[in-house]
Amino acid sequence: MPSFQSLPGFREFYPDALARRNHLFRVWRQTARAFGFQEYDAPVLEPLDLYRAKSGDEIETQLFSFIDKGGREVALRPEMTPTVCRLVGEKASTLKRPIKWFSIAEFFRYERMQKGRGRCFHQFNADLFGESGPEAETELIALLIQCLRAFGLTEQDFFVRLSDRNLWFYYLEALGLDKLRAQAVLGAVDKFEKLGDDAFKTYAGQFGPLDASLKDKVLAFLEIKSLAALEATLTALGGEKLAARLADWKKLLGHLTAMGLADYVQVDLGVVRGLAYYTGFVFEAFDRKGELRAIAGGGRYDDLVEKLGGPALPAVGFAIGDMTFALLLEQRGLTPALVSAPEVYCVIGGEAERRAAFSDIHTLRAAGFAVDYPLKELAFGKQFKAAAESGARLALIYGGDELAKGVVKIRDLTARTEHEVPRADILAAVRDTLTGERT
RNA sequence: GCGGUCAUAGCUCAGUUGGUUAGAGCACAAGAUUGUGAAUCUUGGGGUCGCGGGUUCGAGUCCCGUUGGCCGCCCCA
């Protein structure tokens, strides 16, 4: 046993694990670019106050925070939202709208480890600033869905639950509840799925038992699973705010349907997301089997940029965590068998042949091909075995017979065929075989 | 922060009521094998049995503590 262990909850990525992680990041990055999002990055270490300002003092117990040598209170970032709000807020007047940004970054939270949760993890974050209409949600929800679909996940595997905090407040207001009571009811709604009726205990403690008919109406609202049902309920109540909100819902779902994504989106007002800073649509992605914690979550936070010292700027964003997502891919057998294999493996006779081979090896490597060879002289049989195990597509055979003829034998390790090419043509020959197969 | 459970080789594990020098498979390395692919055979390197203390003539085994993993609760930005 080594004397030094990694810290609890921290992960080490051996090459095969890193290859899988890189694959996730590569696909996310490519997808975000396809949606016109630009990548940014920012410091891992931030002033502690940035998180206090957003989430309150109690957040500190869940942070990796300390005092640096300059006496500053600092914390490893537990999320990207405050940081990106600051970045955008500082340059808001000069950035072209809409501002569509994404990042792939590592985060740290001082928490107890659990399935799908550790003390360090990565998130894909995407945010859209400067658009207050549901067009912003359309882009983000579509991006979220595509970020999962790109791995082969389908509507059989996951879905996005869509809810709306504004709608809840307008609804509860229409039912005659004031703001404080409405917030308490929303807190109960947030916990209702897990606790059932007990979720309303906190409300009862604060304001007395919730009127039975009101509670029925709240629970009925939770039952709504379609736009049609939502429309029926809202039109019955009437009122301008609800009508305007309904129009937003229609637009958002209409656009997502036009994109062919309707089957991925479920109207579900049970999603509230406890965070106080969400101001409109909120959404979370779950696996259909319901075995895992949320895969992704996000929503609109129109007040946060201003709260963190920037100008008033509407915003919508979401994040996908890598741990639960990797579990889902694994469960569905969609983790690609990625090996960091060379493209070409050289089989080399002896020291004399090695000199000739080295010249070609370097030429091929300089041209960008992944080329490997045995560091020390080995029997041919072992070299062919090593070539096969390396995962290379091609073996180049530098034997005395070939070099005497001025050729190199190219063996296709998959097809188990081989042919000779003049040494001078080796780069072109390799390129011809491998081009089009590389990603 | 709380509870349950586990810890023996790189991996999966065996190890009897406490008893000689702690084992197997896989993996890794060398050889059989100096020109063609996951085979076979032989051999080898690898362990302070998580760590610390206790009981005992004797502890991988029993007891206590501790660290760490896994699972759940709280929380989940």
Short mmCIF file of C-alpha atoms (C1' of nucleotides) in Angstrom, two decimals:
data_model
loop_
_atom_site.label_atom_id
_atom_site.label_comp_id
_atom_site.label_asym_id
_atom_site.label_seq_id
_atom_site.Cartn_x
_atom_site.Cartn_y
_atom_site.Cartn_z
CA MET A 1 0.00 0.00 0.00
CA PRO A 2 1.30 3.44 -0.89
CA SER A 3 1.82 5.91 1.90
CA PHE A 4 -0.22 8.58 0.20
CA GLN A 5 -3.81 8.13 -0.84
CA SER A 6 -5.78 10.50 -2.99
CA LEU A 7 -8.18 12.63 -0.98
CA PRO A 8 -11.63 11.18 -0.34
CA GLY A 9 -14.04 11.77 -3.18
CA PHE A 10 -11.36 12.74 -5.67
CA ARG A 11 -10.84 10.80 -8.83
CA GLU A 12 -7.79 9.69 -10.72
CA PHE A 13 -8.08 9.10 -14.44
CA TYR A 14 -5.94 6.29 -15.76
CA PRO A 15 -5.59 6.32 -19.55
CA ASP A 16 -8.65 4.22 -20.34
CA ALA A 17 -10.83 6.26 -17.98
CA LEU A 18 -9.51 9.49 -19.40
CA ALA A 19 -10.21 8.25 -22.92
CA ARG A 20 -13.87 7.78 -21.97
CA ARG A 21 -14.00 11.21 -20.32
CA ASN A 22 -12.41 12.85 -23.32
CA HIS A 23 -14.98 11.22 -25.52
CA LEU A 24 -17.79 12.78 -23.47
CA PHE A 25 -16.18 16.18 -23.66
CA ARG A 26 -15.45 15.90 -27.37
CA VAL A 27 -19.06 15.14 -28.22
CA TRP A 28 -20.44 17.85 -25.92
CA ARG A 29 -18.05 20.41 -27.36
CA GLN A 30 -18.91 19.50 -30.92
CA THR A 31 -22.63 19.62 -30.14
CA ALA A 32 -22.44 23.02 -28.46
CA ARG A 33 -20.54 24.44 -31.41
CA ALA A 34 -23.15 23.06 -33.77
CA PHE A 35 -25.70 25.12 -31.81
CA GLY A 36 -23.59 28.25 -32.14
CA PHE A 37 -22.34 28.34 -28.55
CA GLN A 38 -18.86 29.67 -27.82
CA GLU A 39 -16.54 28.08 -25.30
CA TYR A 40 -15.05 29.99 -22.38
CA ASP A 41 -13.13 29.13 -19.23
CA ALA A 42 -12.49 30.88 -15.91
CA PRO A 43 -10.63 30.45 -12.62
CA VAL A 44 -11.04 27.34 -10.51
CA LEU A 45 -10.51 29.42 -7.38
CA GLU A 46 -12.91 32.25 -6.66
CA PRO A 47 -13.66 34.67 -3.81
CA LEU A 48 -15.87 32.95 -1.26
CA ASP A 49 -18.23 35.91 -1.31
CA LEU A 50 -19.21 35.14 -4.88
CA TYR A 51 -21.00 32.03 -3.64
CA ARG A 52 -22.27 33.64 -0.45
CA ALA A 53 -23.88 36.34 -2.56
CA LYS A 54 -25.64 33.82 -4.74
CA SER A 55 -26.54 31.10 -2.27
CA GLY A 56 -26.29 32.49 1.26
CA ASP A 57 -23.87 31.83 4.12
CA GLU A 58 -24.84 28.22 4.79
CA ILE A 59 -23.35 27.28 1.42
CA GLU A 60 -19.95 27.49 3.06
CA THR A 61 -20.26 24.08 4.70
CA GLN A 62 -20.46 22.50 1.26
CA LEU A 63 -17.47 24.30 -0.22
CA PHE A 64 -13.78 23.63 -0.38
CA SER A 65 -12.94 27.01 1.10
CA PHE A 66 -9.90 28.37 2.89
CA ILE A 67 -7.96 31.54 3.52
CA ASP A 68 -5.12 32.16 1.10
CA LYS A 69 -1.72 33.61 2.02
CA GLY A 70 -2.98 37.10 1.31
CA GLY A 71 -5.74 36.66 3.87
CA ARG A 72 -8.50 36.33 1.27
CA GLU A 73 -11.42 33.99 1.79
CA VAL A 74 -11.46 31.78 -1.29
CA ALA A 75 -13.25 28.67 -2.51
CA LEU A 76 -12.81 26.09 -5.24
CA ARG A 77 -15.72 26.66 -7.58
CA PRO A 78 -18.73 24.43 -6.83
CA GLU A 79 -20.59 25.53 -9.97
CA MET A 80 -20.16 27.78 -12.97
CA THR A 81 -23.22 30.02 -12.86
CA PRO A 82 -21.90 32.82 -10.59
CA THR A 83 -18.64 32.91 -12.51
CA VAL A 84 -20.23 33.13 -15.92
CA CYS A 85 -22.60 35.79 -14.64
CA ARG A 86 -19.61 37.86 -13.58
CA LEU A 87 -17.83 37.36 -16.90
CA VAL A 88 -20.87 38.33 -18.89
CA GLY A 89 -21.82 41.12 -16.51
CA GLU A 90 -18.44 42.81 -16.80
CA LYS A 91 -18.51 42.93 -20.58
CA ALA A 92 -22.25 42.98 -21.12
CA SER A 93 -22.28 46.26 -23.01
CA THR A 94 -19.76 45.09 -25.57
CA LEU A 95 -20.89 41.52 -26.17
CA LYS A 96 -22.97 40.77 -29.23
CA ARG A 97 -26.44 39.49 -28.32
CA PRO A 98 -27.59 36.87 -27.89
CA ILE A 99 -24.67 35.68 -25.79
CA LYS A 100 -24.46 31.91 -26.19
CA TRP A 101 -21.62 30.42 -24.15
CA PHE A 102 -20.61 27.00 -22.91
CA SER A 103 -17.85 25.47 -20.85
CA ILE A 104 -16.62 22.08 -19.75
CA ALA A 105 -14.99 22.39 -16.38
CA GLU A 106 -14.19 20.69 -13.09
CA PHE A 107 -16.01 21.56 -9.87
CA PHE A 108 -15.57 20.80 -6.19
CA ARG A 109 -18.07 20.33 -3.41
CA TYR A 110 -17.35 19.23 0.12
CA GLU A 111 -19.98 16.53 0.31
CA ARG A 112 -20.43 12.93 1.30
CA MET A 113 -19.83 10.55 -1.55
CA GLN A 114 -22.75 8.74 -3.08
CA LYS A 115 -23.70 6.98 -6.27
CA GLY A 116 -23.26 9.53 -9.03
CA ARG A 117 -21.82 12.12 -6.70
CA GLY A 118 -18.28 12.83 -5.57
CA ARG A 119 -16.28 15.74 -4.26
CA CYS A 120 -14.93 16.58 -7.67
CA PHE A 121 -16.78 16.25 -10.93
CA HIS A 122 -17.10 17.81 -14.33
CA GLN A 123 -20.00 19.68 -15.81
CA PHE A 124 -20.97 20.82 -19.23
CA ASN A 125 -22.51 24.27 -18.74
CA ALA A 126 -24.43 26.18 -21.38
CA ASP A 127 -26.00 29.59 -20.89
CA LEU A 128 -27.79 32.09 -23.07
CA PHE A 129 -27.87 35.74 -22.00
CA GLY A 130 -29.86 38.67 -23.34
CA GLU A 131 -33.10 37.02 -24.43
CA SER A 132 -36.13 37.15 -22.19
CA GLY A 133 -38.51 35.22 -24.42
CA PRO A 134 -38.98 31.44 -24.67
CA GLU A 135 -36.76 31.43 -27.74
CA ALA A 136 -33.86 31.16 -25.29
CA GLU A 137 -35.34 28.10 -23.57
CA THR A 138 -35.92 26.55 -26.99
CA GLU A 139 -32.23 26.74 -27.80
CA LEU A 140 -31.09 25.41 -24.44
CA ILE A 141 -33.55 22.56 -24.11
CA ALA A 142 -32.79 21.51 -27.68
CA LEU A 143 -29.08 21.64 -26.92
CA LEU A 144 -29.55 19.64 -23.74
CA ILE A 145 -31.49 16.93 -25.56
CA GLN A 146 -28.96 16.77 -28.37
CA CYS A 147 -26.08 16.53 -25.88
CA LEU A 148 -27.62 13.25 -24.70
CA ARG A 149 -28.88 12.03 -28.06
CA ALA A 150 -25.42 12.44 -29.55
CA PHE A 151 -24.35 9.38 -27.56
CA GLY A 152 -27.12 7.20 -28.88
CA LEU A 153 -29.61 7.80 -26.07
CA THR A 154 -33.21 8.02 -27.25
CA GLU A 155 -36.59 9.07 -25.89
CA GLN A 156 -36.74 5.53 -24.48
CA ASP A 157 -33.76 6.33 -22.28
CA PHE A 158 -34.38 9.81 -20.94
CA PHE A 159 -36.76 12.74 -20.91
CA VAL A 160 -36.81 16.35 -19.87
CA ARG A 161 -39.35 17.48 -17.30
CA LEU A 162 -40.42 21.04 -17.95
CA SER A 163 -41.90 23.31 -15.32
CA ASP A 164 -42.31 26.99 -14.66
CA ARG A 165 -41.83 28.87 -11.43
CA ASN A 166 -43.52 31.99 -12.74
CA LEU A 167 -46.53 29.99 -13.70
CA TRP A 168 -46.71 28.55 -10.20
CA PHE A 169 -46.64 32.00 -8.64
CA TYR A 170 -49.29 33.36 -11.01
CA TYR A 171 -51.42 30.29 -10.41
CA LEU A 172 -51.15 30.50 -6.63
CA GLU A 173 -51.82 34.22 -6.82
CA ALA A 174 -54.96 33.52 -8.83
CA LEU A 175 -55.97 31.12 -6.07
CA GLY A 176 -55.65 33.98 -3.61
CA LEU A 177 -52.33 33.19 -1.92
CA ASP A 178 -49.90 35.98 -1.06
CA LYS A 179 -46.25 35.83 -1.98
CA LEU A 180 -44.97 34.30 1.27
CA ARG A 181 -47.64 31.61 1.27
CA ALA A 182 -47.00 30.93 -2.39
CA GLN A 183 -43.32 30.38 -1.67
CA ALA A 184 -44.12 27.99 1.14
CA VAL A 185 -46.49 26.03 -1.11
CA LEU A 186 -43.77 25.86 -3.75
CA GLY A 187 -41.42 24.45 -1.13
CA ALA A 188 -44.00 21.76 -0.42
CA VAL A 189 -44.41 21.02 -4.12
CA ASP A 190 -40.65 20.59 -4.41
CA LYS A 191 -40.67 17.91 -1.71
CA PHE A 192 -44.03 16.36 -2.53
CA GLU A 193 -42.62 13.67 -4.79
CA LYS A 194 -40.45 12.33 -2.02
CA LEU A 195 -42.49 13.01 1.10
CA GLY A 196 -46.07 12.93 -0.09
CA ASP A 197 -48.50 14.71 2.20
CA ASP A 198 -45.81 15.36 4.81
CA ALA A 199 -44.35 17.90 2.41
CA PHE A 200 -47.02 20.36 3.51
CA LYS A 201 -46.02 20.17 7.17
CA THR A 202 -43.60 23.08 6.89
CA TYR A 203 -46.36 25.21 5.39
CA ALA A 204 -48.75 24.20 8.12
CA GLY A 205 -46.19 25.10 10.75
CA GLN A 206 -45.82 28.55 9.25
CA PHE A 207 -49.33 29.50 8.23
CA GLY A 208 -51.57 26.79 9.64
CA PRO A 209 -53.04 23.93 7.61
CA LEU A 210 -53.52 24.65 3.92
CA ASP A 211 -57.20 24.93 3.01
CA ALA A 212 -58.34 21.56 1.66
CA SER A 213 -59.80 22.90 -1.57
CA LEU A 214 -56.63 24.93 -2.20
CA LYS A 215 -54.52 21.87 -1.59
CA ASP A 216 -56.62 19.90 -4.04
CA LYS A 217 -56.02 22.58 -6.64
CA VAL A 218 -52.28 22.48 -6.01
CA LEU A 219 -52.23 18.70 -6.31
CA ALA A 220 -54.37 18.90 -9.45
CA PHE A 221 -51.83 21.30 -10.93
CA LEU A 222 -49.13 18.74 -10.21
CA GLU A 223 -51.09 16.15 -12.16
CA ILE A 224 -50.93 18.14 -15.37
CA LYS A 225 -48.84 16.27 -17.93
CA SER A 226 -49.79 17.91 -21.20
CA LEU A 227 -50.10 21.30 -22.79
CA ALA A 228 -53.79 20.67 -23.46
CA ALA A 229 -54.47 19.99 -19.79
CA LEU A 230 -52.45 23.03 -18.82
CA GLU A 231 -54.40 25.21 -21.23
CA ALA A 232 -57.72 23.94 -19.92
CA THR A 233 -56.78 24.72 -16.33
CA LEU A 234 -55.38 28.16 -17.08
CA THR A 235 -58.16 29.38 -19.37
CA ALA A 236 -60.67 28.38 -16.73
CA LEU A 237 -58.94 30.73 -14.30
CA GLY A 238 -58.52 33.59 -16.76
CA GLY A 239 -56.31 36.60 -16.15
CA GLU A 240 -53.70 38.38 -18.25
CA LYS A 241 -50.58 37.02 -16.57
CA LEU A 242 -51.67 33.42 -16.95
CA ALA A 243 -52.69 34.00 -20.56
CA ALA A 244 -49.30 35.51 -21.39
CA ARG A 245 -47.53 32.67 -19.65
CA LEU A 246 -49.61 30.14 -21.55
CA ALA A 247 -48.58 31.82 -24.80
CA ASP A 248 -44.93 31.34 -23.82
CA TRP A 249 -45.53 27.67 -23.13
CA LYS A 250 -47.22 27.24 -26.49
CA LYS A 251 -44.35 28.92 -28.27
CA LEU A 252 -41.68 26.92 -26.49
CA LEU A 253 -43.34 23.56 -26.94
CA GLY A 254 -44.31 24.47 -30.51
CA HIS A 255 -40.71 25.19 -31.38
CA LEU A 256 -39.41 22.04 -29.73
CA THR A 257 -42.05 20.03 -31.56
CA ALA A 258 -40.99 21.60 -34.84
CA MET A 259 -37.46 20.44 -34.07
CA GLY A 260 -38.76 16.91 -33.67
CA LEU A 261 -38.06 16.86 -29.94
CA ALA A 262 -41.59 16.68 -28.55
CA ASP A 263 -41.18 13.09 -27.38
CA TYR A 264 -38.32 14.12 -25.13
CA VAL A 265 -40.20 16.83 -23.26
CA GLN A 266 -42.75 16.18 -20.53
CA VAL A 267 -44.88 18.89 -19.01
CA ASP A 268 -44.40 18.30 -15.30
CA LEU A 269 -44.99 21.04 -12.77
CA GLY A 270 -43.53 18.91 -10.00
CA VAL A 271 -40.09 20.20 -10.91
CA VAL A 272 -39.43 23.33 -8.92
CA ARG A 273 -35.69 23.26 -8.26
CA GLY A 274 -35.26 24.56 -4.75
CA LEU A 275 -32.99 27.40 -5.72
CA ALA A 276 -34.59 30.73 -5.13
CA TYR A 277 -32.87 32.41 -8.04
CA TYR A 278 -34.80 30.65 -10.79
CA THR A 279 -37.38 32.99 -12.25
CA GLY A 280 -39.26 31.18 -15.01
CA PHE A 281 -39.05 27.94 -16.89
CA VAL A 282 -37.08 25.23 -15.09
CA PHE A 283 -36.23 21.80 -16.45
CA GLU A 284 -34.45 18.63 -15.45
CA ALA A 285 -33.42 15.57 -17.43
CA PHE A 286 -34.00 12.13 -15.93
CA ASP A 287 -33.48 8.55 -17.04
CA ARG A 288 -36.78 6.91 -17.96
CA LYS A 289 -36.26 4.04 -15.55
CA GLY A 290 -35.97 6.48 -12.68
CA GLU A 291 -32.95 4.71 -11.24
CA LEU A 292 -30.54 7.61 -11.22
CA ARG A 293 -30.44 11.10 -9.83
CA ALA A 294 -31.02 13.95 -12.26
CA ILE A 295 -28.76 13.87 -15.28
CA ALA A 296 -29.02 17.58 -16.02
CA GLY A 297 -30.87 20.60 -14.79
CA GLY A 298 -31.37 24.24 -15.52
CA GLY A 299 -33.72 27.10 -15.94
CA ARG A 300 -34.15 30.81 -16.26
CA TYR A 301 -32.45 33.19 -13.84
CA ASP A 302 -33.22 36.70 -15.01
CA ASP A 303 -32.10 38.49 -11.83
CA LEU A 304 -28.80 36.85 -11.07
CA VAL A 305 -26.43 38.87 -13.26
CA GLU A 306 -27.65 42.05 -11.66
CA LYS A 307 -27.54 40.56 -8.19
CA LEU A 308 -23.89 39.71 -8.74
CA GLY A 309 -23.02 43.26 -9.69
CA GLY A 310 -23.72 43.36 -13.43
CA PRO A 311 -26.45 45.04 -15.42
CA ALA A 312 -29.96 43.57 -15.56
CA LEU A 313 -29.65 40.78 -18.07
CA PRO A 314 -32.07 37.91 -18.71
CA ALA A 315 -30.46 34.48 -18.75
CA VAL A 316 -31.20 30.80 -19.13
CA GLY A 317 -28.75 28.01 -18.47
CA PHE A 318 -28.30 24.37 -17.67
CA ALA A 319 -25.58 21.94 -16.64
CA ILE A 320 -24.92 18.26 -17.26
CA GLY A 321 -22.81 16.45 -14.69
CA ASP A 322 -20.41 13.81 -15.90
CA MET A 323 -20.86 11.22 -13.14
CA THR A 324 -24.54 10.38 -13.40
CA PHE A 325 -24.34 10.72 -17.15
CA ALA A 326 -21.51 8.20 -17.36
CA LEU A 327 -23.57 5.81 -15.22
CA LEU A 328 -26.50 6.14 -17.60
CA LEU A 329 -24.34 5.46 -20.66
CA GLU A 330 -22.88 2.45 -18.93
CA GLN A 331 -26.31 1.09 -17.97
CA ARG A 332 -27.45 1.35 -21.58
CA GLY A 333 -24.28 -0.20 -22.94
CA LEU A 334 -23.40 2.98 -24.77
CA THR A 335 -19.95 3.50 -23.32
CA PRO A 336 -17.76 3.25 -26.38
CA ALA A 337 -14.89 0.79 -26.25
CA LEU A 338 -12.29 3.45 -26.62
CA VAL A 339 -8.68 2.47 -26.64
CA SER A 340 -5.91 4.86 -27.36
CA ALA A 341 -4.50 2.68 -30.12
CA PRO A 342 -1.82 3.63 -32.58
CA GLU A 343 -2.81 3.61 -36.21
CA VAL A 344 0.38 1.96 -37.36
CA TYR A 345 2.62 -0.55 -35.61
CA CYS A 346 6.05 -1.33 -37.02
CA VAL A 347 7.53 -4.82 -37.05
CA ILE A 348 11.27 -4.54 -37.37
CA GLY A 349 13.88 -7.21 -38.12
CA GLY A 350 17.09 -6.23 -36.42
CA GLU A 351 19.33 -3.28 -35.74
CA ALA A 352 20.10 -2.65 -39.43
CA GLU A 353 16.41 -2.65 -40.36
CA ARG A 354 15.67 -0.47 -37.34
CA ARG A 355 17.68 2.38 -38.85
CA ALA A 356 15.63 2.28 -42.02
CA ALA A 357 12.39 1.99 -40.09
CA PHE A 358 13.17 4.96 -37.84
CA SER A 359 13.40 7.26 -40.83
CA ASP A 360 9.90 6.25 -41.99
CA ILE A 361 8.48 6.21 -38.46
CA HIS A 362 9.48 9.79 -37.95
CA THR A 363 8.13 10.84 -41.35
CA LEU A 364 4.77 9.25 -40.59
CA ARG A 365 4.60 10.74 -37.10
CA ALA A 366 5.47 14.19 -38.42
CA ALA A 367 2.59 13.80 -40.88
CA GLY A 368 0.28 13.24 -37.90
CA PHE A 369 -0.12 9.48 -37.90
CA ALA A 370 0.00 7.61 -34.61
CA VAL A 371 2.89 5.21 -35.01
CA ASP A 372 4.38 2.84 -32.47
CA TYR A 373 7.07 0.16 -32.49
CA PRO A 374 8.85 -2.11 -30.02
CA LEU A 375 11.49 -0.19 -28.16
CA LYS A 376 13.84 -3.13 -28.13
CA GLU A 377 14.58 -5.93 -30.55
CA LEU A 378 12.01 -8.69 -30.34
CA ALA A 379 11.34 -11.94 -32.17
CA PHE A 380 8.98 -11.48 -35.13
CA GLY A 381 6.33 -13.63 -33.55
CA LYS A 382 6.23 -11.40 -30.50
CA GLN A 383 6.15 -8.29 -32.61
CA PHE A 384 3.14 -9.48 -34.57
CA LYS A 385 1.41 -10.31 -31.36
CA ALA A 386 2.27 -6.88 -30.00
CA ALA A 387 1.02 -5.31 -33.22
CA ALA A 388 -2.30 -7.11 -32.94
CA GLU A 389 -2.69 -6.24 -29.26
CA SER A 390 -1.83 -2.61 -29.84
CA GLY A 391 -5.09 -2.18 -31.73
CA ALA A 392 -3.30 -0.68 -34.72
CA ARG A 393 -5.01 -0.94 -38.08
CA LEU A 394 -1.78 -1.43 -40.01
CA ALA A 395 1.52 -3.16 -39.43
CA LEU A 396 4.55 -2.06 -41.39
CA ILE A 397 7.07 -4.83 -41.75
CA TYR A 398 10.71 -3.89 -42.00
CA GLY A 399 12.52 -7.18 -42.59
CA GLY A 400 15.82 -7.90 -44.28
CA ASP A 401 14.01 -9.37 -47.31
CA GLU A 402 11.85 -6.30 -47.83
CA LEU A 403 14.61 -3.75 -47.39
CA ALA A 404 16.82 -5.65 -49.82
CA LYS A 405 14.09 -5.11 -52.40
CA GLY A 406 13.57 -1.47 -51.38
CA VAL A 407 10.02 -2.13 -50.20
CA VAL A 408 8.03 -2.23 -46.99
CA LYS A 409 5.31 -4.79 -46.40
CA ILE A 410 2.02 -3.30 -45.25
CA ARG A 411 -0.20 -5.68 -43.37
CA ASP A 412 -3.82 -4.84 -42.75
CA LEU A 413 -4.30 -6.25 -39.29
CA THR A 414 -8.08 -6.27 -39.55
CA ALA A 415 -8.40 -7.87 -42.97
CA ARG A 416 -5.28 -10.00 -42.46
CA THR A 417 -4.03 -9.12 -45.91
CA GLU A 418 -0.69 -7.67 -46.91
CA HIS A 419 1.10 -6.13 -49.85
CA GLU A 420 4.42 -4.49 -50.57
CA VAL A 421 5.00 -0.86 -51.44
CA PRO A 422 8.22 0.91 -52.38
CA ARG A 423 9.73 2.60 -49.34
CA ALA A 424 9.53 5.96 -51.03
CA ASP A 425 5.73 5.63 -51.25
CA ILE A 426 5.13 4.60 -47.67
CA LEU A 427 3.59 7.87 -46.49
CA ALA A 428 1.17 7.99 -49.41
CA ALA A 429 0.27 4.33 -48.96
CA VAL A 430 -0.48 4.75 -45.27
CA ARG A 431 -2.43 7.89 -45.95
CA ASP A 432 -4.53 6.16 -48.63
CA THR A 433 -5.45 3.34 -46.29
CA LEU A 434 -6.18 5.36 -43.20
CA THR A 435 -7.68 8.57 -44.55
CA GLY A 436 -11.40 8.56 -44.20
CA GLU A 437 -11.26 6.23 -41.24
CA ARG A 438 -9.98 8.88 -38.87
CA THR A 439 -12.34 11.07 -36.94
"C1'" G B 1 -23.33 15.73 9.98
"C1'" C B 2 -26.05 10.52 10.69
"C1'" G B 3 -26.76 5.16 9.68
"C1'" G B 4 -25.64 0.31 7.30
"C1'" U B 5 -21.80 -2.59 5.11
"C1'" C B 6 -17.03 -3.92 3.50
"C1'" A B 7 -11.27 -3.90 3.33
"C1'" U B 8 -6.14 -10.42 1.67
"C1'" A B 9 -1.29 -9.59 -5.07
"C1'" G B 10 -2.63 -4.74 -10.49
"C1'" C B 11 -8.07 -7.26 -10.91
"C1'" U B 12 -11.74 -11.20 -9.07
"C1'" C B 13 -11.51 -13.92 -4.83
"C1'" A B 14 -10.17 -18.53 -1.38
"C1'" G B 15 -7.95 -18.92 3.35
"C1'" U B 16 -11.27 -24.53 8.21
"C1'" U B 17 -12.82 -24.11 15.98
"C1'" G B 18 -6.88 -19.02 16.05
"C1'" G B 19 -1.61 -23.09 14.40
"C1'" U B 20 4.47 -24.41 9.82
"C1'" U B 21 7.20 -20.07 5.09
"C1'" A B 22 -0.57 -16.67 3.11
"C1'" G B 23 -2.90 -19.29 -1.94
"C1'" A B 24 -5.64 -19.70 -6.94
"C1'" G B 25 -7.40 -17.70 -11.55
"C1'" C B 26 -6.77 -13.61 -14.63
"C1'" A B 27 -3.21 -9.81 -15.79
"C1'" C B 28 2.10 -8.52 -16.26
"C1'" A B 29 7.31 -10.18 -17.51
"C1'" A B 30 11.00 -13.92 -19.42
"C1'" G B 31 11.85 -18.44 -22.12
"C1'" A B 32 10.35 -22.62 -25.39
"C1'" U B 33 10.14 -19.61 -30.57
"C1'" U B 34 15.39 -14.92 -35.42
"C1'" G B 35 9.38 -13.95 -40.46
"C1'" U B 36 3.19 -13.55 -39.36
"C1'" G B 37 -1.89 -12.54 -34.56
"C1'" A B 38 -5.66 -13.34 -28.50
"C1'" A B 39 -3.13 -20.91 -28.29
"C1'" U B 40 -0.01 -24.25 -25.20
"C1'" C B 41 3.86 -25.36 -21.74
"C1'" U B 42 7.78 -23.76 -18.28
"C1'" U B 43 9.60 -20.02 -15.17
"C1'" G B 44 9.51 -15.31 -12.72
"C1'" G B 45 8.36 -10.59 -10.32
"C1'" G B 46 4.95 -8.94 -7.30
"C1'" G B 47 1.66 -8.94 -0.13
"C1'" U B 48 4.25 -4.98 6.36
"C1'" C B 49 -3.49 -9.51 4.92
"C1'" G B 50 -5.90 -0.92 4.88
"C1'" C B 51 -3.50 1.36 9.39
"C1'" G B 52 -2.80 1.33 14.92
"C1'" G B 53 -3.47 -0.98 19.49
"C1'" G B 54 -5.27 -5.24 22.52
"C1'" U B 55 -6.20 -10.66 23.91
"C1'" U B 56 -3.00 -15.11 23.13
"C1'" C B 57 2.54 -19.49 23.45
"C1'" G B 58 0.74 -18.07 18.52
"C1'" A B 59 -3.81 -13.32 14.94
"C1'" G B 60 -5.32 -12.67 7.84
"C1'" U B 61 -8.85 -15.08 11.47
"C1'" C B 62 -11.11 -12.71 17.97
"C1'" C B 63 -11.79 -7.49 20.46
"C1'" C B 64 -11.29 -1.98 20.33
"C1'" G B 65 -9.96 2.29 17.68
"C1'" U B 66 -8.88 4.64 13.10
"C1'" U B 67 -8.59 5.52 7.77
"C1'" G B 68 -10.73 4.47 3.24
"C1'" G B 69 -14.45 2.26 -0.34
"C1'" C B 70 -19.57 1.21 -1.42
"C1'" C B 71 -24.97 2.05 -0.26
"C1'" G B 72 -28.66 5.11 1.98
"C1'" C B 73 -30.45 9.69 5.01
"C1'" C B 74 -29.68 15.29 5.27
"C1'" C B 75 -28.26 18.29 1.20
"C1'" C B 76 -27.93 18.53 -3.90
"C1'" A B 77 -26.12 25.17 -6.71
#
